[in-house]
XYZ file of N, CA and C in Angstrom:
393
model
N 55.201 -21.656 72.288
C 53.948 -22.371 72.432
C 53.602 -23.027 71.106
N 52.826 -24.111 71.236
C 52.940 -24.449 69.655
C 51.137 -24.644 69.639
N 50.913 -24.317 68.248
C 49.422 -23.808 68.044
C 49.287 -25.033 66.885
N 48.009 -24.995 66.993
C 47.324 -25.721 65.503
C 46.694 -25.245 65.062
N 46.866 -25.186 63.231
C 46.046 -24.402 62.798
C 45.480 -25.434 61.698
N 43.819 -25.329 62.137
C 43.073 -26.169 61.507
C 42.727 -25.475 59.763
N 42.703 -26.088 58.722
C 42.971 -25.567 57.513
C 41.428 -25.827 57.008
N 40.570 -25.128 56.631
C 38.798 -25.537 56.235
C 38.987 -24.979 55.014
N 38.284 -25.468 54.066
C 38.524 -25.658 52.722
C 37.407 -26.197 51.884
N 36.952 -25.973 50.748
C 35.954 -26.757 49.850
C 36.843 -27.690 49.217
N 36.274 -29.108 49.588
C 36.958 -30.171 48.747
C 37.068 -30.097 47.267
N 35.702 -29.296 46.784
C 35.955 -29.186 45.146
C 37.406 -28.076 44.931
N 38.134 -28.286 44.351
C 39.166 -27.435 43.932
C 38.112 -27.206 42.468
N 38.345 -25.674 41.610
C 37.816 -25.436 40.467
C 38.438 -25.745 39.840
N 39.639 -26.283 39.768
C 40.374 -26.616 38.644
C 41.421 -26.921 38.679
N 42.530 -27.917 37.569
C 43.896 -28.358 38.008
C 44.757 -27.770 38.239
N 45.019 -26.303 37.863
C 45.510 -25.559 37.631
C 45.564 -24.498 39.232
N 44.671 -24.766 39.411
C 44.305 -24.075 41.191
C 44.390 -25.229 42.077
N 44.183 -26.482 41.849
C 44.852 -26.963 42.842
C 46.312 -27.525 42.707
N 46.918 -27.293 41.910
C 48.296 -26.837 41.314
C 48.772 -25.478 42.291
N 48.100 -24.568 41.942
C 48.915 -23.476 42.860
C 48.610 -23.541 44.287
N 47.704 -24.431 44.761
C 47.328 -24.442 46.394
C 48.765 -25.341 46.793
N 48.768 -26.223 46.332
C 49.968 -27.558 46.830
C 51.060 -26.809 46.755
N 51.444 -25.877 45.702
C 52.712 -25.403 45.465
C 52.672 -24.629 46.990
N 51.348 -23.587 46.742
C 51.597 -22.621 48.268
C 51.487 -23.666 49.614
N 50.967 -24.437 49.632
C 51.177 -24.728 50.765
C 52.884 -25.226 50.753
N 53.600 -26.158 50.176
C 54.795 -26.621 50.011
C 55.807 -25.553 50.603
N 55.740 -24.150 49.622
C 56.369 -23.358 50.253
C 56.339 -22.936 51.770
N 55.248 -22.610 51.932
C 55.034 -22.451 53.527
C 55.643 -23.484 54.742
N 55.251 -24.343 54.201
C 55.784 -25.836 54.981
C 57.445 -25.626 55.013
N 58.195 -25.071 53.755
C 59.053 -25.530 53.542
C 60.191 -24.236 54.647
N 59.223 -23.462 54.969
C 59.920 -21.675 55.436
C 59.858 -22.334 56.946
N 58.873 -22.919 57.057
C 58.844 -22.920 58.283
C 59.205 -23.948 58.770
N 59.720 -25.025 58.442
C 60.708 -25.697 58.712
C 62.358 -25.154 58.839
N 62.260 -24.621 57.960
C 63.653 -24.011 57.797
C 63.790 -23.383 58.921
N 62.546 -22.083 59.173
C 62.738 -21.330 60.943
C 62.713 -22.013 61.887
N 62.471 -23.344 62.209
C 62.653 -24.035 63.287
C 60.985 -24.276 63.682
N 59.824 -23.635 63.028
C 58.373 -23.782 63.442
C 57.660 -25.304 63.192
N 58.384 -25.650 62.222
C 57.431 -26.867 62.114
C 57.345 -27.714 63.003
N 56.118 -28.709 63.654
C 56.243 -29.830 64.062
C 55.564 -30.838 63.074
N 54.328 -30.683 62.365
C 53.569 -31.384 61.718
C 52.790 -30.761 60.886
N 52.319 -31.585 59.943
C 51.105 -30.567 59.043
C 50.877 -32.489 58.442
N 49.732 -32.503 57.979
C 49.239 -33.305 57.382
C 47.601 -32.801 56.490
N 47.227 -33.385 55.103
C 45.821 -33.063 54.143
C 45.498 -34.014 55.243
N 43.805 -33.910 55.210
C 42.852 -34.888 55.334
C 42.249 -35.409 53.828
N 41.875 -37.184 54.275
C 41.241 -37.812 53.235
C 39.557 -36.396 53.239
N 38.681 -36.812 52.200
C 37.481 -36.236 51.956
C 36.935 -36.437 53.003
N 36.107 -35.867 53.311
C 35.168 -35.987 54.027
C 34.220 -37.040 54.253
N 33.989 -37.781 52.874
C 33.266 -39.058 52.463
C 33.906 -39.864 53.772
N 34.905 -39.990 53.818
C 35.903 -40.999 54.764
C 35.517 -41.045 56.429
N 35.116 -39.652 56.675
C 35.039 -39.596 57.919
C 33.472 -40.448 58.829
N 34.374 -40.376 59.952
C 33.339 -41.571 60.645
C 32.761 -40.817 61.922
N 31.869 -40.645 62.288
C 32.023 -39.741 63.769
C 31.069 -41.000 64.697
N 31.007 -40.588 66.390
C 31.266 -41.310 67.057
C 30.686 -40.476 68.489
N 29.470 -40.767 68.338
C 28.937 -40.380 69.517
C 28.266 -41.214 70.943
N 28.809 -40.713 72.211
C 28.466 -41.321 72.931
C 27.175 -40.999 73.659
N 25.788 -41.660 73.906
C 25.147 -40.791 74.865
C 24.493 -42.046 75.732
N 24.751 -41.556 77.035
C 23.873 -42.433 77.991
C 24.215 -44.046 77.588
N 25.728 -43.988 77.403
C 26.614 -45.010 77.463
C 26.123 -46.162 76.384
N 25.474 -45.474 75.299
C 24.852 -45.980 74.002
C 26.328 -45.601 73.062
N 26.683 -45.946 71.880
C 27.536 -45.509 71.113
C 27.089 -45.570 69.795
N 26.677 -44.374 69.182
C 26.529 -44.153 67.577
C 27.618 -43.293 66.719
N 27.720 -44.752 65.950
C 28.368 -44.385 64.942
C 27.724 -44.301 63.736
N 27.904 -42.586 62.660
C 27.895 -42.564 61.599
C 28.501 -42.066 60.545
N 28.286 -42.401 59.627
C 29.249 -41.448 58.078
C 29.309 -40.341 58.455
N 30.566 -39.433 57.967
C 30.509 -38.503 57.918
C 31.003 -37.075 58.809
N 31.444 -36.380 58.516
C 31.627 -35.395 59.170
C 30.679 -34.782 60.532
N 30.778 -34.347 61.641
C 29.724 -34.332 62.576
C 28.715 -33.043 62.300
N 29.191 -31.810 61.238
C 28.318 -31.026 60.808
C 28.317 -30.815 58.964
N 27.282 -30.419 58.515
C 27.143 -30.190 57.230
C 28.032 -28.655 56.959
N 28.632 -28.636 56.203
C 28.853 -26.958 56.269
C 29.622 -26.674 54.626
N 29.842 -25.895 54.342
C 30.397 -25.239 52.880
C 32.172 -25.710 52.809
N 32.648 -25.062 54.299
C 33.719 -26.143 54.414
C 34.339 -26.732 55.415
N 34.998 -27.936 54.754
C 35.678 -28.955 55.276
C 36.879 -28.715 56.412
N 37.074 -29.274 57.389
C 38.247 -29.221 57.788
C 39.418 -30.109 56.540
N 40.299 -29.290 56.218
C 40.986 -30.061 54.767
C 42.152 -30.813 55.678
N 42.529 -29.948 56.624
C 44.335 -30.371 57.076
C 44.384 -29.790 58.216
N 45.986 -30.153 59.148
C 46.114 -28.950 59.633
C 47.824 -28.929 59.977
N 48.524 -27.903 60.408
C 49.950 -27.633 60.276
C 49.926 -27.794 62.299
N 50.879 -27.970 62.356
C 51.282 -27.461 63.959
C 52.215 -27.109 64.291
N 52.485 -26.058 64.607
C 53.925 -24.824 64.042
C 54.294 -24.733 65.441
N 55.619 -23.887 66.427
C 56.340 -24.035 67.373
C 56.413 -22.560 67.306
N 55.132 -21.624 67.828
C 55.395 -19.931 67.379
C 55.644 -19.767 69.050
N 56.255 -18.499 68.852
C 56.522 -17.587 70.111
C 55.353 -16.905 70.511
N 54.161 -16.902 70.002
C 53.034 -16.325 70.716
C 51.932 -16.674 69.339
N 50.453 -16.072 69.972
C 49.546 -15.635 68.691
C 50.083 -15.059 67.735
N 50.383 -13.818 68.085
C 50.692 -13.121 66.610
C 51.661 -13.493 65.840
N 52.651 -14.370 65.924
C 53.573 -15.642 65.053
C 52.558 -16.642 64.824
N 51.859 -16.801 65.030
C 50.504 -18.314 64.847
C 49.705 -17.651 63.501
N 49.540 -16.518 63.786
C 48.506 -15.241 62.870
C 49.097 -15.148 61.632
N 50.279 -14.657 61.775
C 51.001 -14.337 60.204
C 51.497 -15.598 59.588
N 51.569 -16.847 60.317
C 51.965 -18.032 58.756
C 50.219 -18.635 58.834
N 49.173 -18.726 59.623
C 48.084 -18.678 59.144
C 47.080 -18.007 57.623
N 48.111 -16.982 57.988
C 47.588 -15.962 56.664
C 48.315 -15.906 55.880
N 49.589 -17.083 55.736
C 50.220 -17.200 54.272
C 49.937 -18.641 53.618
N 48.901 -19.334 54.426
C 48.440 -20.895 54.445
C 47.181 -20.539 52.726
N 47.453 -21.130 51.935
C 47.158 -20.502 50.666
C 45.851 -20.526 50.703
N 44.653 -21.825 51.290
C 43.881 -21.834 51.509
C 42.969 -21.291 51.918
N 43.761 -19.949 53.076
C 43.174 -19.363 53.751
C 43.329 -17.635 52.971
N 43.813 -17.809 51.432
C 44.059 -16.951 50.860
C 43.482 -16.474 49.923
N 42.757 -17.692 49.277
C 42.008 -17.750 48.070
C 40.929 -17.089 48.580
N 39.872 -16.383 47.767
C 38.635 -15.595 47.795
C 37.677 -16.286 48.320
N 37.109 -16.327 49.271
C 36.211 -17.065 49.851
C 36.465 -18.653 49.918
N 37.592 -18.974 49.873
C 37.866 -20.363 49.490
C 38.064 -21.037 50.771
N 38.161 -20.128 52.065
C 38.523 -20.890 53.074
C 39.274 -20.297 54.209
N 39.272 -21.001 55.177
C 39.967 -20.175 56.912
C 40.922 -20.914 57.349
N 41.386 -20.481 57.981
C 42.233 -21.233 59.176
C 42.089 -20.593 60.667
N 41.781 -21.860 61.380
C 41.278 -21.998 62.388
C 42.925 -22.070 63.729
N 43.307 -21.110 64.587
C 44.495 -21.405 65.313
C 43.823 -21.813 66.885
N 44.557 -22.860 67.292
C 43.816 -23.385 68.498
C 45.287 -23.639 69.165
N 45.506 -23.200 70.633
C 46.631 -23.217 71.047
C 47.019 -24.637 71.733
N 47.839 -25.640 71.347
C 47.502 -27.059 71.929
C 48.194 -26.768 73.757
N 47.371 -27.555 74.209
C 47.486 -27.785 75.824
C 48.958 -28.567 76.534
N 49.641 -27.936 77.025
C 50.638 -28.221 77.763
C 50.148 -29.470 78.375
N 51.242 -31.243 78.451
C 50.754 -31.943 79.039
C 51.851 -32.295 79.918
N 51.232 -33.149 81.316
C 51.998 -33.182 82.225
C 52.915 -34.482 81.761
N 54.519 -34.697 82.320
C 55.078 -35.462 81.471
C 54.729 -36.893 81.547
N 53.929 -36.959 83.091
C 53.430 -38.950 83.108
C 52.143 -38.777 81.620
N 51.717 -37.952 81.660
C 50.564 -38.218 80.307
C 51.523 -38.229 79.021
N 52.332 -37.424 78.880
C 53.138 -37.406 77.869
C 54.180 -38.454 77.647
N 54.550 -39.203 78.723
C 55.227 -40.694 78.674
C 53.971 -41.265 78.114
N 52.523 -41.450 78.573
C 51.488 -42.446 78.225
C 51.685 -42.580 76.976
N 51.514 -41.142 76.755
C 50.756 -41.525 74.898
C 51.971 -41.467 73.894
N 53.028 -41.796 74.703
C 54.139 -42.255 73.762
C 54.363 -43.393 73.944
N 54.150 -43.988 74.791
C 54.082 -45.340 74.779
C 52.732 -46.245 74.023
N 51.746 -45.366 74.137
C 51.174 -46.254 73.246
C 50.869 -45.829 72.114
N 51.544 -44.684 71.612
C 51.507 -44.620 70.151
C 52.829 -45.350 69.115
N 53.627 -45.722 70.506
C 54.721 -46.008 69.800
C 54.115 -47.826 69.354
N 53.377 -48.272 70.692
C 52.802 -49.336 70.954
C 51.585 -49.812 69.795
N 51.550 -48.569 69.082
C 50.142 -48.853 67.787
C 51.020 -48.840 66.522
N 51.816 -47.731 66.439
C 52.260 -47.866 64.789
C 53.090 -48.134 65.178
């Protein structure tokens, strides 16, 4: 089953030196689990500054800056690994460095949804059709 694990994080890093050892830990992790056959994706997010959200109501559409809640932290990234259950989702969650540091941050595992293959032809066709 393959899970996502959303990476939340304070954009301030305290220092170069710590966000020096976050990149390194994450690198490694990335790099194990590729090797086991888990990886599919992982990507950082830009800041938060960047984000745009996008609400619909009563077929009105508002758009504004920003993240859709205020909070301590950020969604930073997220990995999407190819585990044999939760508890393979659990243990490279808890080697995700972010989610290691002292109050510095979580990771969030959300199990992605099996799609049927005409939806899964769609959105390959038009993702292939965008980038």
């Amino acid at each position: 089953m393959r899970y996502m694990l959303l990476i939340y994080s304070s954009e301030n890093q305290p220092n170069e030196e710590q966000e020096a050892a976050t990149i390194a830990g994450h690198r490694a992790v990335l790099e194990e689990a590729a090797r086991r056959g888990s990886l599919v994706s992982a990507s950082p997010l830009e800041p938060t500054s960047t984000a745009t959200t996008v609400r619909v109501t009563g077929g009105q559409t508002l758009v504004s800056d920003g993240p859709f809640a205020e909070t301590k932290e950020q969604l930073a990234g997220y990995y999407i690994l190819d585990c044999a259950d939760l508890d393979e989702a659990i243990e490279w969650a808890a080697r995700i460095p972010t989610a290691c540091l002292g109050g510095g941050g979580c990771v969030e595992i959300r199990p992605l949804r099996a799609m049927s293959s005409a939806n899964a032809e769609l959105l390959t066709g038009v993702s292939s059709s965008h980038g």
